[in-house]
Short mmCIF file of C-alpha atoms and ligand atoms in Angstrom, two decimals:
data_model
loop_
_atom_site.label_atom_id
_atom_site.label_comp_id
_atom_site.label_asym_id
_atom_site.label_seq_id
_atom_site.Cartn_x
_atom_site.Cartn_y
_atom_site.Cartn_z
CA UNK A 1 0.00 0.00 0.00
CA UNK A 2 1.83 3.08 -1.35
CA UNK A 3 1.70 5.41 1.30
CA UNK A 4 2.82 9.85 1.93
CA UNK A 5 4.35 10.55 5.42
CA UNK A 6 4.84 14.24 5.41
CA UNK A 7 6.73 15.12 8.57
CA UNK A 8 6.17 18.36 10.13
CA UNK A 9 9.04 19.37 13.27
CA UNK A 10 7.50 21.54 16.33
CA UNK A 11 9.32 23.85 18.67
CA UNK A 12 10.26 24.40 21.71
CA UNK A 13 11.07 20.05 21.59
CA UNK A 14 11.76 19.59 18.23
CA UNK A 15 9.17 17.25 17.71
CA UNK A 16 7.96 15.39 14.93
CA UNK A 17 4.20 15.02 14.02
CA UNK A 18 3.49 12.85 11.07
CA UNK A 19 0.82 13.50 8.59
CA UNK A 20 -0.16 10.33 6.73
CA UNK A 21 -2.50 9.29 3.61
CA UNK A 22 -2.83 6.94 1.08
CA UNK A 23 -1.73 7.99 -2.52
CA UNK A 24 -4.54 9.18 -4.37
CA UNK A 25 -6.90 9.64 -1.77
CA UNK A 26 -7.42 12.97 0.21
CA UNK A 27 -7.96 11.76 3.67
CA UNK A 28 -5.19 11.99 6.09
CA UNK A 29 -4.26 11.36 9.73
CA UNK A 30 -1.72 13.07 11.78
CA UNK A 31 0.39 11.60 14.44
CA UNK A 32 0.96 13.28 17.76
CA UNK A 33 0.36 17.09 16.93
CA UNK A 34 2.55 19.02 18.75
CA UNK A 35 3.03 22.93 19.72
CA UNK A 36 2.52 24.42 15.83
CA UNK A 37 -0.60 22.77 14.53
CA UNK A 38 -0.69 26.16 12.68
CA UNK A 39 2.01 24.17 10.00
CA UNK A 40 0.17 21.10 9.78
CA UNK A 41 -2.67 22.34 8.84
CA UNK A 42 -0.81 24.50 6.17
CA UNK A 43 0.67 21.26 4.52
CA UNK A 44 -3.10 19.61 4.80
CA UNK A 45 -3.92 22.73 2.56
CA UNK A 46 -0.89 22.34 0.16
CA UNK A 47 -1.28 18.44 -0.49
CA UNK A 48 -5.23 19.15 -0.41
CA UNK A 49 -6.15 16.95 2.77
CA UNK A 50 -8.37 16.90 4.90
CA UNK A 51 -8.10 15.07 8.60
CA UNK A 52 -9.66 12.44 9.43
CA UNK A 53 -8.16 11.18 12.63
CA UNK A 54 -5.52 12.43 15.45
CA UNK A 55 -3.41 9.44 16.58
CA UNK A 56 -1.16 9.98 19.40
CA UNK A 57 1.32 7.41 20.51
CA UNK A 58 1.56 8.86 24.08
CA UNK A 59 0.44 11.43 26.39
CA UNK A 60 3.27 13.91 27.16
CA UNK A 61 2.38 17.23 26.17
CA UNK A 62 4.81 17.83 23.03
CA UNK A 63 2.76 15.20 21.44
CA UNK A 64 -0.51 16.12 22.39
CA UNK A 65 -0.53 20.10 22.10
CA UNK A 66 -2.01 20.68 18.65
CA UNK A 67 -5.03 18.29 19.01
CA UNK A 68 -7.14 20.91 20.31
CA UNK A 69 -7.11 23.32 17.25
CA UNK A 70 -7.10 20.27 15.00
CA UNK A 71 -9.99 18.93 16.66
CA UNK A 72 -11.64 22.73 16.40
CA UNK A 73 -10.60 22.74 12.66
CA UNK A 74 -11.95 18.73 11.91
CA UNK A 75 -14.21 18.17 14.80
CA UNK A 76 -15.63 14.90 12.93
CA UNK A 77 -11.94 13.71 13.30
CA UNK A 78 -11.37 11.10 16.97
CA UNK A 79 -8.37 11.44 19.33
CA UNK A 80 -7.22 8.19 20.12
CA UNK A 81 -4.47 7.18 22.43
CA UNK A 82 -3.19 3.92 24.29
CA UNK A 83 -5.60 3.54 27.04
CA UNK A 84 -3.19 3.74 29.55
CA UNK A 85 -2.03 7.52 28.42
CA UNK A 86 -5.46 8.43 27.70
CA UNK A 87 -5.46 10.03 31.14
CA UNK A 88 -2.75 12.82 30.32
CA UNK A 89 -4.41 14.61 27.78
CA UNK A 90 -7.00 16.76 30.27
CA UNK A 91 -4.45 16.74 32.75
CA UNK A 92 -1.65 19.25 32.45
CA UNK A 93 0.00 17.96 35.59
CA UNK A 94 0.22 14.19 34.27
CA UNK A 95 1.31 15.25 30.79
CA UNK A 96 3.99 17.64 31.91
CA UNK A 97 3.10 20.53 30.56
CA UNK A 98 2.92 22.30 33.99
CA UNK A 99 6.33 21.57 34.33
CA UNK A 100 7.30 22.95 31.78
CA UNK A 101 5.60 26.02 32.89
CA UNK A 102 2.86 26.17 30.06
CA UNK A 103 -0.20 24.05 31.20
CA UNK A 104 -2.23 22.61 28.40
CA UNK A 105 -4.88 20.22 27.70
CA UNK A 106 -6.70 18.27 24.99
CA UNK A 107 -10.09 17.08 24.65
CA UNK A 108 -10.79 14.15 25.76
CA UNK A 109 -9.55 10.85 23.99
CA UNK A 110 -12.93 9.59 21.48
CA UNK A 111 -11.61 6.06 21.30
CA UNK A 112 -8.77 4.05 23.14
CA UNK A 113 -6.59 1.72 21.98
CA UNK A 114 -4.68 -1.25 23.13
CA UNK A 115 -2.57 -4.02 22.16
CA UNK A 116 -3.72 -6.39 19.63
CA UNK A 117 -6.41 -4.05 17.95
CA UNK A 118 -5.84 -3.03 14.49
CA UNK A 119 -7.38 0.77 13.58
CA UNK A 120 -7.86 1.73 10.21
CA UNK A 121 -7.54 5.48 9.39
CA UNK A 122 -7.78 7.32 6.23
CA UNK A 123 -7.74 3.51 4.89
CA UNK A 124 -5.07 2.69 6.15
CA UNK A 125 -4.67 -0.36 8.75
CA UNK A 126 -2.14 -0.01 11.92
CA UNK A 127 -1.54 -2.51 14.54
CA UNK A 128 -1.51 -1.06 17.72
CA UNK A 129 1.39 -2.63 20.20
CA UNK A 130 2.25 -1.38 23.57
CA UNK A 131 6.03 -0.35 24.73
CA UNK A 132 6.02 1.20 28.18
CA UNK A 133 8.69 2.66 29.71
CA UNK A 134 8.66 5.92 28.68
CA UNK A 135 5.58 6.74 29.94
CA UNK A 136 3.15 4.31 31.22
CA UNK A 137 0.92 3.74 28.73
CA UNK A 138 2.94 4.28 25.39
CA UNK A 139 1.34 2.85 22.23
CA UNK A 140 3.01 2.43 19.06
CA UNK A 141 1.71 2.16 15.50
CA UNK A 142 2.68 -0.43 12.73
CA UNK A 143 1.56 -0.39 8.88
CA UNK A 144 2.85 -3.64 7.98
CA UNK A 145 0.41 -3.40 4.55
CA UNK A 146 3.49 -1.20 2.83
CA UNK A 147 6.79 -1.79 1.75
CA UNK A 148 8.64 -1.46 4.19
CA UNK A 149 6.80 -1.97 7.50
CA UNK A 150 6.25 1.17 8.73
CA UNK A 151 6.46 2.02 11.84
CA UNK A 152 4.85 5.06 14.00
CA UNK A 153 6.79 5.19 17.02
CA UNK A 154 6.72 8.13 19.49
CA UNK A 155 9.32 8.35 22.03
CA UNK A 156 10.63 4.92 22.69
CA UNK A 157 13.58 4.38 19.69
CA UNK A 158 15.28 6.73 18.30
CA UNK A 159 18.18 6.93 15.67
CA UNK A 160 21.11 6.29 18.35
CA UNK A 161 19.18 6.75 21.23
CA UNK A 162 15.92 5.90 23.11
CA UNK A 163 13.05 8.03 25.48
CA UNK A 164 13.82 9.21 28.46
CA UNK A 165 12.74 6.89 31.38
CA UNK A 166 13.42 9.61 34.32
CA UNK A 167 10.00 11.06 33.76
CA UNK A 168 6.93 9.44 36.18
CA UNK A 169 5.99 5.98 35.13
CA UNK A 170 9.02 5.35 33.44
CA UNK A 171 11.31 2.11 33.15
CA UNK A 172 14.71 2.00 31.41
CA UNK A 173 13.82 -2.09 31.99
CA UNK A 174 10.80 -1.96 30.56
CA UNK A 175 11.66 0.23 27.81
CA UNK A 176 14.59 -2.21 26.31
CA UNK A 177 12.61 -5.00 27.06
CA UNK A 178 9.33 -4.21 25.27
CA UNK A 179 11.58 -2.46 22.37
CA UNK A 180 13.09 -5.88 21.95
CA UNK A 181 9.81 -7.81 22.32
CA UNK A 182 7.99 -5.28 19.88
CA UNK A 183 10.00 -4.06 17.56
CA UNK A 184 13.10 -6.33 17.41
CA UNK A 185 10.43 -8.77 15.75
CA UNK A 186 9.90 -6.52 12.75
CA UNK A 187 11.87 -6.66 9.56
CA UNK A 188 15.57 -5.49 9.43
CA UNK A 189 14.49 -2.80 6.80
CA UNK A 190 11.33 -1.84 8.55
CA UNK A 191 11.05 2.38 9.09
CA UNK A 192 10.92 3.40 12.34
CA UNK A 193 9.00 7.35 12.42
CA UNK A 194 9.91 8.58 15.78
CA UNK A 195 8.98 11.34 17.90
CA UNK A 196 12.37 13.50 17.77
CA UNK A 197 14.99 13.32 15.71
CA UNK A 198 15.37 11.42 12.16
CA UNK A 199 14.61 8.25 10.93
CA UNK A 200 16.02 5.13 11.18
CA UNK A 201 15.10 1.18 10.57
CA UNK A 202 15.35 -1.40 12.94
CA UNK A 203 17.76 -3.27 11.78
CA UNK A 204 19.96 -0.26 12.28
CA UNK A 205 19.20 0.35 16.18
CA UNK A 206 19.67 -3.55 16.68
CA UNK A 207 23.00 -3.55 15.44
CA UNK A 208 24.24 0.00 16.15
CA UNK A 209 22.09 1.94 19.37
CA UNK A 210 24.32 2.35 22.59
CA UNK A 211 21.62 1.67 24.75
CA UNK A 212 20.07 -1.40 23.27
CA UNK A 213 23.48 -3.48 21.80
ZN1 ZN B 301 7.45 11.85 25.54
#
């Protein structure tokens, strides 16, 4: 399934929301919106889109700060989070951003998500697997239906690095573990889409990542 991932980079944390549709078709879904939905919506209006669903892969508030003004601009368009996460988004104290001195909230998640379901969005299907240890209830997102797997990933792998496990709920142990479980399984030349950063594959952490070797 030939697929678009247009990747749109946030400040003040440099981080990567995803905007995602099937070629041909006009529908798209964005993963984890973060402090400048102003520019995704911009590319939606250059590649003609329009939104059909805000997937985020966990609740901090870097990844959750746009879904608001998306949700004002598509309001036919669900949040949906891991269920375990799903708690963060109306709670600026549990997503951080009132650390950070900014509180912020999204609506409420419309539909929750956990391992072993399989959502399709703008037609496109993605298995939902869980890989805590970064936060609690951290989801992650895999299109195996294209060439390579693709892989929607959030804070938990990223090219020569992983997420931070000091924050509450966190689990450096948990984190390799369920990295290894999860995506270790994948193909070699699978693309991993993370939350910060560029991308990489999996066969390239495996072999290379100072954390995870
Ligand atoms: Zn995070």
């Amino acid at each position: 399934m030939p697929v678009q991932v247009h990747t749109i980079v946030s400040e003040p944390f440099e981080e990567n929301s995803y905007l995602v549709w099937r070629d041909g078709s006009s529908d798209a879904f964005v993963v984890d919106p973060g402090f400048q939905p102003e520019l995704i919506l911009e590319a939606m209006k250059a590649n003609e889109l329009s939104l059909v669903a805000i997937i985020c892969t966990h609740g901090h508030c870097d990844h959750i700060a746009g879904n608001a003004a998306l949700k004002q601009a598509y309001p036919h368009a669900p949040i949906i989070i891991g269920s375990g996460d799903a708690p963060m988004l109306t709670d600026p104290l549990r997503n951080m951003s009132a650390v950070f001195g900014c509180p912020i909230t999204s609506p409420p998640a419309d539909r929750v998500v956990s391992e072993g379901e399989v959502i399709t969005v703008a037609g496109i299907p993605l298995d939902v697997f869980a890989i805590p240890g970064h936060s609690a209830g951290h989801v992650v997102y895999v299109l195996r239906q294209s060439a390579p797997t693709l892989v929607f990933g959030g804070d938990v792998l990223f090219r020569g690095s992983i997420g931070r496990t000091d924050f509450p709920g966190g689990s450096f142990t948990e984190l390799k573990a369920h990295i290894e479980r999860v995506l270790w399984a994948l193909p070699d030349n699978s693309v991993v889409y993370p939350g910060h950063g560029p991308v990489t594959t999996v066969g390239h952490e495996k072999r290379t990542n100072p954390f995870l070797v």
